[in-house]
PDB file of C-alpha atoms in Angstrom:
ATOM      1  CA  MET A  20      21.504 -46.024 -46.596  1.00  0.00           C
ATOM      2  CA  ASP A  21      19.725 -43.907 -49.237  1.00  0.00           C
ATOM      3  CA  LEU A  22      21.420 -45.798 -52.025  1.00  0.00           C
ATOM      4  CA  ASN A  23      20.025 -49.169 -51.011  1.00  0.00           C
ATOM      5  CA  LYS A  24      16.679 -48.193 -49.473  1.00  0.00           C
ATOM      6  CA  TRP A  25      14.598 -49.836 -52.225  1.00  0.00           C
ATOM      7  CA  LEU A  26      16.626 -53.026 -52.178  1.00  0.00           C
ATOM      8  CA  LEU A  27      16.598 -53.189 -48.379  1.00  0.00           C
ATOM      9  CA  GLY A  28      12.816 -52.717 -48.330  1.00  0.00           C
ATOM     10  CA  SER A  29      12.405 -55.367 -50.990  1.00  0.00           C
ATOM     11  CA  GLY A  30      14.563 -57.818 -49.051  1.00  0.00           C
ATOM     12  CA  CYS A  31      12.558 -57.252 -45.851  1.00  0.00           C
ATOM     13  CA  CYS A  32       9.242 -57.689 -47.675  1.00  0.00           C
ATOM     14  CA  THR A  33      10.475 -60.865 -49.333  1.00  0.00           C
ATOM     15  CA  ALA A  34      11.697 -62.284 -46.008  1.00  0.00           C
ATOM     16  CA  LEU A  35       8.381 -61.482 -44.286  1.00  0.00           C
ATOM     17  CA  GLY A  36       6.406 -62.950 -47.182  1.00  0.00           C
ATOM     18  CA  VAL A  37       8.441 -66.154 -47.249  1.00  0.00           C
ATOM     19  CA  ALA A  38       8.125 -66.505 -43.445  1.00  0.00           C
ATOM     20  CA  ALA A  39       4.345 -66.087 -43.705  1.00  0.00           C
ATOM     21  CA  GLY A  40       4.268 -68.667 -46.505  1.00  0.00           C
ATOM     22  CA  PHE A  41       6.218 -71.177 -44.440  1.00  0.00           C
ATOM     23  CA  VAL A  42       3.919 -70.693 -41.439  1.00  0.00           C
ATOM     24  CA  TYR A  43       0.907 -71.156 -43.711  1.00  0.00           C
ATOM     25  CA  LEU A  44       2.301 -74.297 -45.341  1.00  0.00           C
ATOM     26  CA  PHE A  45       3.612 -75.760 -42.084  1.00  0.00           C
ATOM     27  CA  ASP A  46       0.263 -75.508 -40.339  1.00  0.00           C
ATOM     28  CA  SER A  47      -1.990 -76.363 -43.279  1.00  0.00           C
ATOM     29  CA  PRO A  48      -3.422 -79.864 -43.594  1.00  0.00           C
ATOM     30  CA  ALA A  49      -2.382 -82.130 -46.446  1.00  0.00           C
ATOM     31  CA  GLU A  50      -5.661 -81.561 -48.298  1.00  0.00           C
ATOM     32  CA  SER A  51      -5.787 -79.477 -51.443  1.00  0.00           C
ATOM     33  CA  MET A  52      -7.951 -76.615 -50.126  1.00  0.00           C
ATOM     34  CA  LEU A  53      -6.294 -73.205 -50.301  1.00  0.00           C
ATOM     35  CA  VAL A  54      -8.517 -71.680 -47.627  1.00  0.00           C
ATOM     36  CA  SER A  55      -8.911 -73.834 -44.525  1.00  0.00           C
ATOM     37  CA  GLN A  56     -11.250 -73.515 -41.603  1.00  0.00           C
ATOM     38  CA  GLN A  57      -8.723 -71.987 -39.195  1.00  0.00           C
ATOM     39  CA  TRP A  58      -9.258 -68.258 -38.672  1.00  0.00           C
ATOM     40  CA  TYR A  59      -5.660 -67.049 -39.123  1.00  0.00           C
ATOM     41  CA  GLN A  60      -4.722 -68.876 -42.315  1.00  0.00           C
ATOM     42  CA  GLN A  61      -6.599 -66.728 -44.821  1.00  0.00           C
ATOM     43  CA  PRO A  62      -5.083 -63.442 -43.517  1.00  0.00           C
ATOM     44  CA  LEU A  63      -1.693 -65.190 -43.499  1.00  0.00           C
ATOM     45  CA  LEU A  64      -2.094 -66.105 -47.162  1.00  0.00           C
ATOM     46  CA  LEU A  65      -3.143 -62.534 -48.004  1.00  0.00           C
ATOM     47  CA  PHE A  66      -0.146 -61.168 -46.083  1.00  0.00           C
ATOM     48  CA  PHE A  67       2.143 -63.525 -48.007  1.00  0.00           C
ATOM     49  CA  SER A  68       0.740 -62.341 -51.344  1.00  0.00           C
ATOM     50  CA  GLY A  69       0.880 -58.678 -50.350  1.00  0.00           C
ATOM     51  CA  MET A  70       4.509 -58.859 -49.204  1.00  0.00           C
ATOM     52  CA  LEU A  71       5.640 -60.542 -52.401  1.00  0.00           C
ATOM     53  CA  LEU A  72       3.815 -57.968 -54.542  1.00  0.00           C
ATOM     54  CA  LEU A  73       5.318 -55.128 -52.507  1.00  0.00           C
ATOM     55  CA  ALA A  74       8.783 -56.684 -52.893  1.00  0.00           C
ATOM     56  CA  LEU A  75       8.244 -56.851 -56.656  1.00  0.00           C
ATOM     57  CA  LEU A  76       7.218 -53.177 -56.734  1.00  0.00           C
ATOM     58  CA  LEU A  77      10.281 -52.148 -54.706  1.00  0.00           C
ATOM     59  CA  ASN A  78      12.544 -54.147 -57.035  1.00  0.00           C
ATOM     60  CA  VAL A  79      11.063 -52.341 -60.040  1.00  0.00           C
ATOM     61  CA  LEU A  80      11.594 -48.959 -58.326  1.00  0.00           C
ATOM     62  CA  ALA A  81      15.197 -49.919 -57.539  1.00  0.00           C
ATOM     63  CA  MET A  82      15.810 -51.006 -61.120  1.00  0.00           C
ATOM     64  CA  PHE A  83      14.678 -47.688 -62.593  1.00  0.00           C
ATOM     65  CA  GLY A  84      16.389 -45.594 -59.929  1.00  0.00           C
ATOM     66  CA  VAL A  85      13.330 -43.721 -58.680  1.00  0.00           C
ATOM     67  CA  ASP A  86      14.258 -40.930 -56.286  1.00  0.00           C
ATOM     68  CA  PHE A  87      11.207 -39.102 -54.955  1.00  0.00           C
ATOM     69  CA  HIS A  88      13.260 -36.243 -53.471  1.00  0.00           C
ATOM     70  CA  ARG A  89      14.455 -35.165 -56.921  1.00  0.00           C
ATOM     71  CA  SER A  90      11.303 -35.745 -58.911  1.00  0.00           C
ATOM     72  CA  PRO A  91       9.861 -32.791 -60.855  1.00  0.00           C
ATOM     73  CA  LEU A  92       7.144 -32.341 -58.217  1.00  0.00           C
ATOM     74  CA  PHE A  93       9.742 -31.361 -55.634  1.00  0.00           C
ATOM     75  CA  VAL A  94      11.963 -29.115 -57.750  1.00  0.00           C
ATOM     76  CA  VAL A  95      13.517 -26.381 -55.646  1.00  0.00           C
ATOM     77  CA  PRO A  96      14.378 -23.169 -57.472  1.00  0.00           C
ATOM     78  CA  ARG A  97      18.143 -23.031 -57.871  1.00  0.00           C
ATOM     79  CA  ASP A  98      20.280 -20.011 -57.331  1.00  0.00           C
ATOM     80  CA  ASN A  99      21.741 -18.758 -60.629  1.00  0.00           C
ATOM     81  CA  ASP A 100      24.996 -17.678 -58.951  1.00  0.00           C
ATOM     82  CA  GLU A 101      25.481 -21.187 -57.614  1.00  0.00           C
ATOM     83  CA  LEU A 102      24.881 -22.721 -61.059  1.00  0.00           C
ATOM     84  CA  ASN A 103      27.165 -20.180 -62.705  1.00  0.00           C
ATOM     85  CA  HIS A 104      29.871 -21.007 -60.168  1.00  0.00           C
ATOM     86  CA  PHE A 105      29.443 -24.723 -60.928  1.00  0.00           C
ATOM     87  CA  THR A 106      29.687 -24.038 -64.679  1.00  0.00           C
ATOM     88  CA  VAL A 107      32.906 -22.067 -64.169  1.00  0.00           C
ATOM     89  CA  LEU A 108      34.345 -24.905 -62.045  1.00  0.00           C
ATOM     90  CA  ALA A 109      33.340 -27.500 -64.644  1.00  0.00           C
ATOM     91  CA  GLN A 110      34.918 -25.523 -67.501  1.00  0.00           C
ATOM     92  CA  GLN A 111      38.099 -25.037 -65.485  1.00  0.00           C
ATOM     93  CA  PHE A 112      38.201 -28.781 -64.766  1.00  0.00           C
ATOM     94  CA  LEU A 113      37.692 -29.648 -68.447  1.00  0.00           C
ATOM     95  CA  ARG A 114      40.508 -27.286 -69.473  1.00  0.00           C
ATOM     96  CA  GLN A 115      42.731 -28.943 -66.873  1.00  0.00           C
ATOM     97  CA  GLN A 116      41.901 -32.359 -68.334  1.00  0.00           C
ATOM     98  CA  THR A 117      42.407 -31.118 -71.930  1.00  0.00           C
ATOM     99  CA  ALA A 118      39.000 -32.445 -72.943  1.00  0.00           C
ATOM    100  CA  SER A 119      37.490 -31.361 -76.239  1.00  0.00           C
ATOM    101  CA  PRO A 120      33.760 -30.987 -76.975  1.00  0.00           C
ATOM    102  CA  LEU A 121      32.089 -34.039 -78.473  1.00  0.00           C
ATOM    103  CA  VAL A 122      30.615 -33.239 -81.879  1.00  0.00           C
ATOM    104  CA  GLY A 123      26.834 -33.648 -82.031  1.00  0.00           C
ATOM    105  CA  GLU A 124      26.400 -34.119 -78.270  1.00  0.00           C
ATOM    106  CA  PRO A 125      25.981 -30.952 -76.198  1.00  0.00           C
ATOM    107  CA  ASN A 126      27.470 -31.047 -72.685  1.00  0.00           C
ATOM    108  CA  TYR A 127      29.735 -33.994 -73.545  1.00  0.00           C
ATOM    109  CA  TYR A 128      33.508 -33.794 -73.765  1.00  0.00           C
ATOM    110  CA  LEU A 129      36.112 -36.363 -74.740  1.00  0.00           C
ATOM    111  CA  GLN A 130      39.725 -36.888 -73.836  1.00  0.00           C
ATOM    112  CA  ARG A 131      40.848 -39.296 -76.555  1.00  0.00           C
ATOM    113  CA  GLU A 132      44.380 -40.062 -75.365  1.00  0.00           C
ATOM    114  CA  TYR A 133      43.151 -41.419 -72.009  1.00  0.00           C
ATOM    115  CA  GLY A 134      39.776 -42.713 -73.225  1.00  0.00           C
ATOM    116  CA  VAL A 135      37.660 -40.674 -70.802  1.00  0.00           C
ATOM    117  CA  LEU A 136      34.219 -39.214 -71.517  1.00  0.00           C
ATOM    118  CA  TYR A 137      32.963 -36.189 -69.552  1.00  0.00           C
ATOM    119  CA  TYR A 138      29.357 -35.093 -69.059  1.00  0.00           C
ATOM    120  CA  VAL A 139      28.471 -31.686 -67.598  1.00  0.00           C
ATOM    121  CA  GLN A 140      24.937 -31.295 -66.272  1.00  0.00           C
ATOM    122  CA  THR A 141      23.312 -27.929 -66.948  1.00  0.00           C
ATOM    123  CA  ALA A 142      20.359 -26.147 -65.364  1.00  0.00           C
ATOM    124  CA  ALA A 143      18.107 -27.267 -68.228  1.00  0.00           C
ATOM    125  CA  ASP A 144      18.867 -30.973 -67.633  1.00  0.00           C
ATOM    126  CA  LEU A 145      16.820 -33.140 -65.328  1.00  0.00           C
ATOM    127  CA  PRO A 146      18.617 -34.681 -62.337  1.00  0.00           C
ATOM    128  CA  LEU A 147      20.970 -37.514 -63.266  1.00  0.00           C
ATOM    129  CA  ASP A 148      19.008 -40.759 -63.480  1.00  0.00           C
ATOM    130  CA  ILE A 149      19.431 -44.254 -64.871  1.00  0.00           C
ATOM    131  CA  MET A 150      18.349 -43.240 -68.387  1.00  0.00           C
ATOM    132  CA  GLN A 151      20.953 -40.464 -68.575  1.00  0.00           C
ATOM    133  CA  LEU A 152      23.611 -42.842 -67.214  1.00  0.00           C
ATOM    134  CA  ARG A 153      22.703 -45.392 -69.897  1.00  0.00           C
ATOM    135  CA  HIS A 154      23.166 -42.705 -72.557  1.00  0.00           C
ATOM    136  CA  ILE A 155      26.577 -41.866 -71.110  1.00  0.00           C
ATOM    137  CA  PHE A 156      27.493 -45.562 -71.155  1.00  0.00           C
ATOM    138  CA  GLN A 157      26.388 -45.914 -74.794  1.00  0.00           C
ATOM    139  CA  LEU A 158      28.576 -42.948 -75.732  1.00  0.00           C
ATOM    140  CA  MET A 159      31.463 -44.553 -73.848  1.00  0.00           C
ATOM    141  CA  LEU A 160      31.063 -47.680 -75.953  1.00  0.00           C
ATOM    142  CA  ARG A 161      30.703 -45.722 -79.194  1.00  0.00           C
ATOM    143  CA  HIS A 162      33.897 -43.724 -78.572  1.00  0.00           C
ATOM    144  CA  GLN A 163      35.804 -46.631 -76.977  1.00  0.00           C
ATOM    145  CA  CYS A 164      36.191 -44.996 -73.580  1.00  0.00           C
ATOM    146  CA  HIS A 165      37.051 -47.046 -70.514  1.00  0.00           C
ATOM    147  CA  SER A 166      35.609 -44.565 -68.014  1.00  0.00           C
ATOM    148  CA  ALA A 167      33.465 -41.464 -67.697  1.00  0.00           C
ATOM    149  CA  LEU A 168      32.993 -38.591 -65.285  1.00  0.00           C
ATOM    150  CA  ALA A 169      29.610 -36.952 -64.780  1.00  0.00           C
ATOM    151  CA  LEU A 170      29.904 -33.451 -63.362  1.00  0.00           C
ATOM    152  CA  VAL A 171      26.707 -32.492 -61.517  1.00  0.00           C
ATOM    153  CA  PRO A 172      25.939 -29.388 -59.431  1.00  0.00           C
ATOM    154  CA  HIS A 173      24.311 -31.342 -56.596  1.00  0.00           C
ATOM    155  CA  ASN A 174      25.178 -34.733 -55.155  1.00  0.00           C
ATOM    156  CA  ILE A 175      22.742 -37.469 -56.150  1.00  0.00           C
ATOM    157  CA  LYS A 176      21.532 -40.187 -53.827  1.00  0.00           C
ATOM    158  CA  SER A 177      19.615 -42.756 -55.787  1.00  0.00           C
ATOM    159  CA  PRO A 178      19.922 -46.366 -56.859  1.00  0.00           C
ATOM    160  CA  ALA A 179      21.205 -45.045 -60.189  1.00  0.00           C
ATOM    161  CA  GLN A 180      24.589 -44.757 -58.472  1.00  0.00           C
ATOM    162  CA  ILE A 181      24.847 -48.561 -58.489  1.00  0.00           C
ATOM    163  CA  PHE A 182      24.596 -48.571 -62.280  1.00  0.00           C
ATOM    164  CA  ALA A 183      27.130 -45.747 -62.495  1.00  0.00           C
ATOM    165  CA  LEU A 184      29.660 -47.707 -60.451  1.00  0.00           C
ATOM    166  CA  GLU A 185      29.129 -50.846 -62.529  1.00  0.00           C
ATOM    167  CA  ALA A 186      29.537 -48.895 -65.777  1.00  0.00           C
ATOM    168  CA  ASN A 187      32.716 -47.164 -64.506  1.00  0.00           C
ATOM    169  CA  ILE A 188      31.037 -43.748 -64.459  1.00  0.00           C
ATOM    170  CA  ARG A 189      32.222 -41.564 -61.614  1.00  0.00           C
ATOM    171  CA  ILE A 190      29.875 -38.820 -60.419  1.00  0.00           C
ATOM    172  CA  LEU A 191      31.455 -35.609 -59.152  1.00  0.00           C
ATOM    173  CA  ASP A 192      29.349 -32.955 -57.455  1.00  0.00           C
ATOM    174  CA  LYS A 193      30.359 -29.322 -56.994  1.00  0.00           C
ATOM    175  CA  GLN A 194      32.268 -29.903 -53.740  1.00  0.00           C
ATOM    176  CA  GLN A 195      34.169 -32.931 -55.083  1.00  0.00           C
ATOM    177  CA  LEU A 196      34.955 -30.985 -58.251  1.00  0.00           C
ATOM    178  CA  ARG A 197      36.334 -28.083 -56.223  1.00  0.00           C
ATOM    179  CA  ASN A 198      38.537 -30.469 -54.220  1.00  0.00           C
ATOM    180  CA  TRP A 199      39.770 -32.196 -57.400  1.00  0.00           C
ATOM    181  CA  ILE A 200      40.774 -28.864 -58.978  1.00  0.00           C
ATOM    182  CA  LYS A 201      42.652 -27.796 -55.832  1.00  0.00           C
ATOM    183  CA  SER A 202      44.662 -31.024 -55.701  1.00  0.00           C
TER     184      SER A 202
END
């Protein structure tokens, strides 16, 4: 549900706005006045406009992958032991995959024979968002990779996951990484 909350809200606002527009147009006389003499039509027209503007805003938020729970205002101090444990797991995973560091790009690794790009998020990086996923995708294209894995310490729940799936970028959090290493 978290993944599609912006799109679901946008769809509801659009449906309400279109319904209000139909009621307004159905009950309005054939004359060219926008505001008629009936008391409920002007608020109906304002509701229609407001719902369509709100739907537009929600679509823009969905497109950029805004996630208010992970914005810099709500940053929770992270435990260094937990991040160190994630780093150890990520390095173990990369050794298992025989990935080599990508020259000129810190935290990026490449496995040329299978065409897979790896990204390891560090404590200094911001949470994974659409801009970071676009950078990963551009590196995939540059190095002719067919897929990528983003290793992140905490699971993300944002509309950016839709872009990741479309770009063939799989996101592995610490728990998924631990399970992958065990198997």
